[in-house]
């Protein structure tokens, strides 16, 4: 930094080319030109876990103050909210009622969440390795749910569930039998 510039310099972090912009002027320049000059970057660990080739544009989330985050974490609200959100999503979107399966999915999603913010080292017992295994397990669970639902729809086992998964299966099948 001393050799060239104190305000801006290029380096490599974890084999990724990175430009560092320092100071209040750098922050102002960065945030005032965010969509014009700069593009968002999805770290390779997230790209690999989600098998995505390009990031989707999203609205910038609001960041609560550190005091609020500390209070919520101390009360244990965050893990409960995360579990309840996944529980509601499983019931509404997938029509899932099995609490054991939902509990497994919660564990898998917890592993993925931890792995998203870790260094991309794919060795056993690392967070990224566990996250990769968890994403594979989530995909297997989803495929099993689709197979079970298709079998139930073809077999006519009672009334068809009114959830997103059932509608997607019906729409993807031209014969409309599941």
XYZ file of N, CA and C in Angstrom:
534
model
N 0.814 -1.177 0.000
C 0.000 0.000 0.000
C 0.866 1.253 0.000
N 1.948 1.228 0.745
C 2.800 2.409 0.836
C 3.523 2.665 -0.478
N 3.808 1.590 -1.231
C 4.590 1.734 -2.442
C 3.818 2.469 -3.547
N 2.526 2.210 -3.687
C 1.783 2.787 -4.799
C 0.731 3.803 -4.363
N -0.296 3.357 -3.678
C -1.389 4.258 -3.338
C -1.996 3.857 -2.003
N -2.418 4.840 -1.262
C -3.065 4.561 0.019
C -4.576 4.455 -0.166
N -5.090 4.896 -1.300
C -6.538 4.941 -1.514
C -7.067 3.718 -2.260
N -6.286 3.201 -3.223
C -6.767 2.083 -4.027
C -5.586 1.204 -4.418
N -5.790 -0.114 -4.351
C -4.745 -1.037 -4.787
C -5.373 -2.373 -5.162
N -4.625 -3.151 -5.944
C -5.072 -4.473 -6.373
C -4.267 -5.530 -5.636
N -4.924 -6.643 -5.337
C -4.264 -7.762 -4.675
C -5.019 -9.041 -5.017
N -4.601 -10.137 -4.437
C -5.315 -11.404 -4.585
C -5.666 -11.912 -3.197
N -6.913 -12.293 -3.022
C -7.376 -12.891 -1.777
C -7.946 -14.256 -2.128
N -7.358 -15.304 -1.568
C -7.748 -16.686 -1.868
C -7.772 -16.933 -3.374
N -6.736 -16.504 -4.068
C -6.534 -16.684 -5.504
C -7.551 -15.931 -6.353
N -8.242 -14.977 -5.788
C -9.200 -14.156 -6.522
C -8.649 -12.747 -6.656
N -8.671 -12.204 -7.875
C -8.242 -10.826 -8.076
C -9.207 -9.906 -7.335
N -8.654 -9.004 -6.559
C -9.459 -8.123 -5.717
C -8.898 -6.715 -5.784
N -9.781 -5.743 -5.884
C -9.397 -4.342 -5.803
C -9.912 -3.801 -4.485
N -9.028 -3.165 -3.733
C -9.389 -2.612 -2.433
C -9.453 -1.100 -2.565
N -10.595 -0.542 -2.200
C -10.792 0.904 -2.226
C -10.935 1.349 -0.782
N -10.055 2.255 -0.343
C -9.997 2.647 1.070
C -10.584 4.032 1.300
N -10.996 4.250 2.526
C -11.389 5.577 2.976
C -12.805 5.969 2.615
N -13.242 7.101 3.143
C -14.610 7.566 2.890
C -14.854 7.923 1.428
N -13.845 8.466 0.756
C -14.016 8.785 -0.665
C -14.190 7.516 -1.492
N -13.455 6.476 -1.131
C -13.601 5.200 -1.822
C -14.978 4.599 -1.616
N -15.482 4.655 -0.386
C -16.830 4.150 -0.114
C -17.883 4.933 -0.885
N -17.733 6.242 -0.915
C -18.688 7.078 -1.637
C -18.664 6.739 -3.122
N -17.463 6.595 -3.684
C -17.326 6.238 -5.099
C -17.950 4.878 -5.379
N -17.686 3.919 -4.519
C -18.191 2.561 -4.707
C -19.713 2.526 -4.666
N -20.308 3.125 -3.641
C -21.749 3.026 -3.475
C -22.532 3.943 -4.409
N -21.925 5.015 -4.895
C -22.637 5.872 -5.840
C -22.588 5.302 -7.256
N -21.682 4.378 -7.533
C -21.565 3.782 -8.867
C -21.809 2.276 -8.846
N -22.587 1.811 -7.878
C -22.725 0.371 -7.667
C -23.281 -0.355 -8.885
N -24.315 0.126 -9.486
C -24.915 -0.556 -10.630
C -24.371 -0.052 -11.967
N -23.602 1.022 -11.953
C -23.089 1.603 -13.190
C -21.743 1.003 -13.574
N -20.792 1.053 -12.654
C -19.427 0.616 -12.937
C -19.144 -0.751 -12.325
N -19.658 -0.982 -11.139
C -19.357 -2.204 -10.400
C -20.519 -3.181 -10.481
N -20.181 -4.450 -10.480
C -21.208 -5.488 -10.444
C -21.011 -6.331 -9.199
N -22.091 -6.898 -8.740
C -22.004 -7.757 -7.567
C -21.285 -9.049 -7.903
N -20.679 -9.640 -6.915
C -19.919 -10.865 -7.121
C -20.384 -11.899 -6.114
N -20.675 -13.081 -6.596
C -21.044 -14.192 -5.734
C -19.798 -15.037 -5.517
N -19.359 -15.205 -4.282
C -18.148 -15.989 -4.035
C -18.267 -17.403 -4.606
N -17.137 -17.967 -4.960
C -17.132 -19.289 -5.576
C -17.712 -20.352 -4.658
N -17.578 -20.178 -3.348
C -18.159 -21.166 -2.439
C -19.676 -21.195 -2.599
N -20.311 -20.040 -2.749
C -21.761 -20.002 -2.943
C -22.129 -20.518 -4.327
N -21.330 -20.177 -5.344
C -21.608 -20.667 -6.688
C -21.558 -22.186 -6.726
N -20.568 -22.758 -6.052
C -20.419 -24.207 -6.078
C -21.533 -24.898 -5.301
N -21.918 -24.350 -4.150
C -22.968 -24.977 -3.353
C -24.325 -24.905 -4.038
N -24.610 -23.798 -4.714
C -25.912 -23.628 -5.337
C -25.910 -23.954 -6.822
N -24.784 -24.390 -7.367
C -24.660 -24.756 -8.772
C -25.164 -23.647 -9.690
N -24.837 -22.407 -9.363
C -25.288 -21.293 -10.180
C -24.125 -20.764 -11.002
N -24.457 -20.235 -12.168
C -23.412 -19.682 -13.013
C -23.359 -18.168 -12.924
N -24.475 -17.544 -12.540
C -24.472 -16.095 -12.402
C -25.399 -15.715 -11.258
N -25.053 -14.656 -10.546
C -25.909 -14.238 -9.432
C -27.158 -13.528 -9.937
N -28.252 -13.732 -9.232
C -29.498 -13.047 -9.546
C -29.509 -11.693 -8.853
N -29.960 -10.652 -9.535
C -30.031 -9.358 -8.855
C -31.091 -9.402 -7.764
N -30.776 -8.799 -6.653
C -31.708 -8.786 -5.531
C -31.695 -7.411 -4.892
N -32.757 -7.126 -4.196
C -32.819 -5.858 -3.477
C -31.848 -5.907 -2.312
N -31.249 -4.795 -2.017
C -30.293 -4.738 -0.916
C -31.041 -4.863 0.409
N -30.687 -5.851 1.219
C -31.379 -6.002 2.493
C -30.942 -4.921 3.471
N -31.852 -4.564 4.347
C -31.482 -3.591 5.368
C -30.741 -4.317 6.480
N -29.735 -3.694 7.008
C -28.916 -4.301 8.048
C -29.293 -3.684 9.385
N -29.734 -4.517 10.338
C -30.090 -3.958 11.644
C -28.840 -3.551 12.417
N -28.989 -2.659 13.374
C -27.840 -2.243 14.179
C -27.281 -3.414 14.987
N -25.988 -3.371 15.332
C -25.377 -4.479 16.071
C -26.059 -4.777 17.405
N -26.617 -3.756 18.049
C -27.283 -3.989 19.328
C -28.509 -4.881 19.144
N -29.237 -4.678 18.056
C -30.422 -5.489 17.789
C -30.013 -6.921 17.488
N -28.974 -7.083 16.686
C -28.501 -8.423 16.349
C -28.044 -9.161 17.604
N -27.309 -8.493 18.471
C -26.834 -9.122 19.705
C -27.997 -9.505 20.607
N -29.009 -8.655 20.712
C -30.160 -8.957 21.565
C -30.948 -10.143 21.021
N -31.121 -10.196 19.709
C -31.864 -11.301 19.107
C -31.095 -12.605 19.263
N -29.790 -12.571 19.053
C -28.979 -13.780 19.192
C -28.955 -14.256 20.637
N -28.911 -13.327 21.585
C -28.871 -13.707 22.998
C -30.173 -14.356 23.435
N -31.282 -13.935 22.873
C -32.574 -14.487 23.253
C -32.861 -15.823 22.571
N -32.063 -16.211 21.591
C -32.308 -17.456 20.875
C -33.448 -17.331 19.880
N -33.765 -16.110 19.487
C -34.864 -15.882 18.562
C -34.481 -16.314 17.150
N -33.258 -16.053 16.765
C -32.841 -16.338 15.389
C -32.978 -17.818 15.027
N -32.443 -18.759 15.832
C -32.616 -20.169 15.465
C -34.085 -20.586 15.411
N -34.880 -20.084 16.326
C -36.301 -20.416 16.331
C -36.994 -19.851 15.092
N -36.681 -18.613 14.743
C -37.286 -17.997 13.557
C -36.879 -18.742 12.290
N -35.627 -19.158 12.220
C -35.145 -19.902 11.053
C -35.878 -21.239 10.930
N -36.040 -21.929 12.053
C -36.726 -23.217 12.050
C -38.198 -23.050 11.679
N -38.852 -22.057 12.253
C -40.267 -21.836 11.942
C -40.473 -21.433 10.488
N -39.566 -20.634 9.945
C -39.671 -20.235 8.541
C -39.583 -21.448 7.629
N -38.637 -22.327 7.901
C -38.499 -23.531 7.085
C -39.700 -24.457 7.274
N -40.204 -24.564 8.484
C -41.377 -25.390 8.760
C -42.585 -24.894 7.966
N -42.818 -23.597 7.989
C -43.951 -23.025 7.251
C -43.764 -23.215 5.750
N -42.548 -22.995 5.260
C -42.279 -23.170 3.828
C -42.507 -24.615 3.406
N -42.063 -25.564 4.217
C -42.256 -26.982 3.890
C -43.736 -27.336 3.842
N -44.507 -26.805 4.754
C -45.936 -27.137 4.788
C -46.708 -26.463 3.657
N -46.391 -25.210 3.369
C -47.150 -24.489 2.341
C -46.712 -24.897 0.937
N -45.403 -24.890 0.686
C -44.919 -25.137 -0.668
C -44.847 -26.616 -1.014
N -44.488 -27.449 -0.059
C -44.278 -28.864 -0.340
C -45.361 -29.761 0.234
N -46.237 -29.226 1.072
C -47.283 -30.038 1.681
C -46.720 -31.107 2.598
N -45.581 -30.845 3.186
C -44.880 -31.832 4.009
C -45.418 -31.789 5.435
N -45.763 -32.957 5.962
C -46.283 -33.045 7.324
C -45.364 -33.846 8.241
N -44.391 -34.541 7.693
C -43.517 -35.420 8.465
C -42.523 -34.588 9.274
N -42.645 -34.564 10.613
C -41.739 -33.733 11.416
C -40.289 -34.214 11.379
N -40.070 -35.516 11.211
C -38.691 -36.025 11.134
C -37.995 -35.531 9.874
N -38.712 -35.527 8.769
C -38.133 -35.049 7.511
C -37.855 -33.547 7.590
N -38.765 -32.806 8.187
C -38.564 -31.360 8.335
C -37.362 -31.090 9.234
N -37.222 -31.860 10.304
C -36.073 -31.690 11.207
C -34.759 -31.962 10.480
N -34.746 -32.997 9.618
C -33.541 -33.274 8.819
C -33.226 -32.102 7.898
N -34.258 -31.562 7.243
C -34.038 -30.427 6.350
C -33.507 -29.214 7.105
N -33.999 -28.987 8.311
C -33.494 -27.870 9.119
C -32.011 -28.062 9.400
N -31.607 -29.283 9.764
C -30.178 -29.549 10.014
C -29.354 -29.323 8.749
N -29.857 -29.804 7.608
C -29.131 -29.620 6.350
C -28.990 -28.132 6.019
N -30.060 -27.375 6.171
C -29.998 -25.946 5.867
C -29.074 -25.208 6.824
N -29.011 -25.637 8.072
C -28.054 -25.032 9.009
C -26.624 -25.266 8.540
N -26.323 -26.491 8.078
C -24.982 -26.783 7.562
C -24.668 -25.938 6.330
N -25.654 -25.781 5.443
C -25.444 -24.975 4.238
C -25.189 -23.519 4.611
N -25.939 -23.001 5.577
C -25.767 -21.611 5.998
C -24.368 -21.367 6.540
N -23.867 -22.290 7.345
C -22.513 -22.141 7.889
C -21.483 -22.246 6.766
N -21.695 -23.157 5.827
C -20.752 -23.354 4.735
C -20.703 -22.214 3.745
N -21.793 -21.456 3.636
C -21.812 -20.328 2.704
C -20.786 -19.277 3.063
N -20.508 -19.145 4.337
C -19.611 -18.098 4.809
C -18.271 -18.673 5.251
N -17.853 -19.729 4.592
C -16.581 -20.350 4.957
C -15.643 -20.347 3.754
N -14.410 -20.668 4.019
C -13.411 -20.759 2.956
C -13.693 -22.020 2.145
N -13.533 -21.929 0.831
C -13.871 -23.033 -0.051
C -12.774 -24.097 -0.034
N -12.708 -24.845 1.058
C -11.770 -25.949 1.209
C -12.608 -27.209 1.337
N -12.531 -28.064 0.330
C -13.414 -29.220 0.267
C -12.725 -30.470 0.811
N -12.406 -30.448 2.098
C -11.836 -31.595 2.796
C -12.815 -32.041 3.867
N -12.829 -33.337 4.189
C -13.712 -33.791 5.265
C -13.458 -33.017 6.552
N -14.512 -32.805 7.282
C -14.567 -32.111 8.574
C -14.453 -30.591 8.452
N -14.475 -30.041 7.228
C -14.524 -28.585 7.090
C -15.982 -28.161 6.905
N -16.274 -26.913 7.189
C -17.642 -26.408 7.044
C -18.116 -26.477 5.597
N -17.228 -26.170 4.658
C -17.616 -26.198 3.250
C -17.932 -27.617 2.797
N -17.160 -28.580 3.245
C -17.401 -29.983 2.900
C -18.772 -30.420 3.424
N -19.071 -30.077 4.687
C -20.373 -30.424 5.267
C -21.506 -29.741 4.503
N -21.278 -28.506 4.078
C -22.305 -27.793 3.318
C -22.549 -28.467 1.970
N -21.494 -28.922 1.317
C -21.655 -29.636 0.055
C -22.435 -30.922 0.228
N -22.129 -31.662 1.276
C -22.869 -32.893 1.570
C -24.327 -32.576 1.893
N -24.549 -31.476 2.610
C -25.919 -31.096 2.972
C -26.721 -30.695 1.738
N -26.102 -29.972 0.788
C -26.835 -29.602 -0.427
C -27.191 -30.839 -1.236
N -26.284 -31.817 -1.290
C -26.602 -33.073 -1.968
C -27.760 -33.782 -1.274
N -27.756 -33.782 0.046
C -28.831 -34.431 0.805
C -30.162 -33.711 0.589
N -30.133 -32.382 0.513
C -31.365 -31.624 0.257
C -31.908 -31.972 -1.121
N -31.026 -32.071 -2.112
C -31.474 -32.447 -3.461
C -32.087 -33.841 -3.461
N -31.460 -34.791 -2.744
C -32.020 -36.149 -2.664
C -33.394 -36.136 -1.994
N -33.532 -35.362 -0.925
C -34.828 -35.252 -0.233
C -35.887 -34.678 -1.178
N -35.510 -33.652 -1.936
C -36.468 -33.043 -2.856
C -36.884 -34.022 -3.943
N -35.927 -34.756 -4.493
C -36.265 -35.738 -5.521
C -37.153 -36.841 -4.949
N -36.878 -37.265 -3.723
C -37.718 -38.281 -3.085
C -39.140 -37.753 -2.884
N -39.268 -36.485 -2.485
C -40.602 -35.894 -2.306
C -41.361 -35.856 -3.628
N -40.673 -35.491 -4.707
C -41.322 -35.432 -6.016
C -41.756 -36.828 -6.445
N -40.882 -37.830 -6.266
C -41.250 -39.206 -6.633
C -42.451 -39.692 -5.825
N -42.442 -39.434 -4.520
C -43.560 -39.853 -3.670
C -44.855 -39.176 -4.092
N -44.788 -37.889 -4.373
C -45.995 -37.154 -4.756
C -46.520 -37.639 -6.095
N -45.605 -37.891 -7.057
C -46.039 -38.412 -8.360
C -46.710 -39.763 -8.206
N -46.113 -40.634 -7.380
C -46.705 -41.954 -7.168
C -48.086 -41.828 -6.532
N -48.239 -40.919 -5.585
C -49.543 -40.728 -4.943
C -50.562 -40.168 -5.931
N -50.116 -39.289 -6.828
C -51.038 -38.698 -7.793
C -51.456 -39.711 -8.847
N -50.527 -40.545 -9.303
C -50.846 -41.555 -10.307
C -51.711 -42.645 -9.686
N -51.384 -43.044 -8.448
C -52.141 -44.088 -7.766
C -53.504 -43.627 -7.300
N -53.745 -42.329 -7.309
C -55.038 -41.804 -6.874
C -55.283 -42.019 -5.399
N -54.230 -41.920 -4.600
C -54.338 -42.147 -3.160
C -55.014 -40.999 -2.447
N -56.315 -40.846 -2.620
C -57.032 -39.787 -1.910
C -57.048 -38.493 -2.702
N -57.459 -37.451 -2.036
C -57.549 -36.142 -2.678
C -56.153 -35.574 -2.917
N -56.014 -34.864 -4.048
C -54.724 -34.265 -4.371
C -54.451 -33.095 -3.430
N -53.236 -33.019 -2.937
C -52.866 -31.913 -2.059
C -52.820 -30.620 -2.861
N -53.216 -29.550 -2.219
C -53.225 -28.242 -2.864
C -52.007 -27.448 -2.409
N -50.844 -27.811 -2.929
C -49.619 -27.092 -2.608
C -48.853 -26.818 -3.891
N -47.795 -26.057 -3.769
C -47.013 -25.643 -4.939
C -46.384 -26.849 -5.635
N -45.867 -27.798 -4.874
C -45.223 -28.973 -5.466
C -46.197 -29.743 -6.346
N -47.420 -29.971 -5.875
C -48.418 -30.700 -6.667
C -48.744 -29.953 -7.954
N -48.912 -28.651 -7.852
C -49.209 -27.863 -9.051
C -48.047 -27.901 -10.035
N -46.825 -27.855 -9.548
C -45.666 -27.912 -10.445
C -45.572 -29.269 -11.128
N -45.886 -30.335 -10.415
C -45.847 -31.673 -11.016
C -46.913 -31.788 -12.094
N -48.113 -31.303 -11.808
C -49.196 -31.369 -12.786
C -48.854 -30.539 -14.020
N -48.304 -29.346 -13.822
C -47.973 -28.493 -14.961
C -46.807 -29.029 -15.779
N -45.902 -29.778 -15.149
C -44.755 -30.308 -15.890
C -45.104 -31.576 -16.651
N -46.252 -32.187 -16.354
C -46.657 -33.433 -16.995
C -47.751 -33.134 -18.017
N -47.481 -33.343 -19.312
C -48.483 -33.008 -20.321
C -49.748 -33.862 -20.224
N -49.665 -35.073 -19.667
C -50.851 -35.927 -19.556
C -51.710 -35.540 -18.368
N -51.172 -34.673 -17.490
C -51.874 -34.168 -16.308
C -52.248 -35.282 -15.329
N -51.472 -36.368 -15.348
C -51.732 -37.454 -14.404
C -50.729 -37.479 -13.268
N -49.682 -36.675 -13.332
C -48.650 -36.696 -12.293
C -47.474 -37.386 -12.798
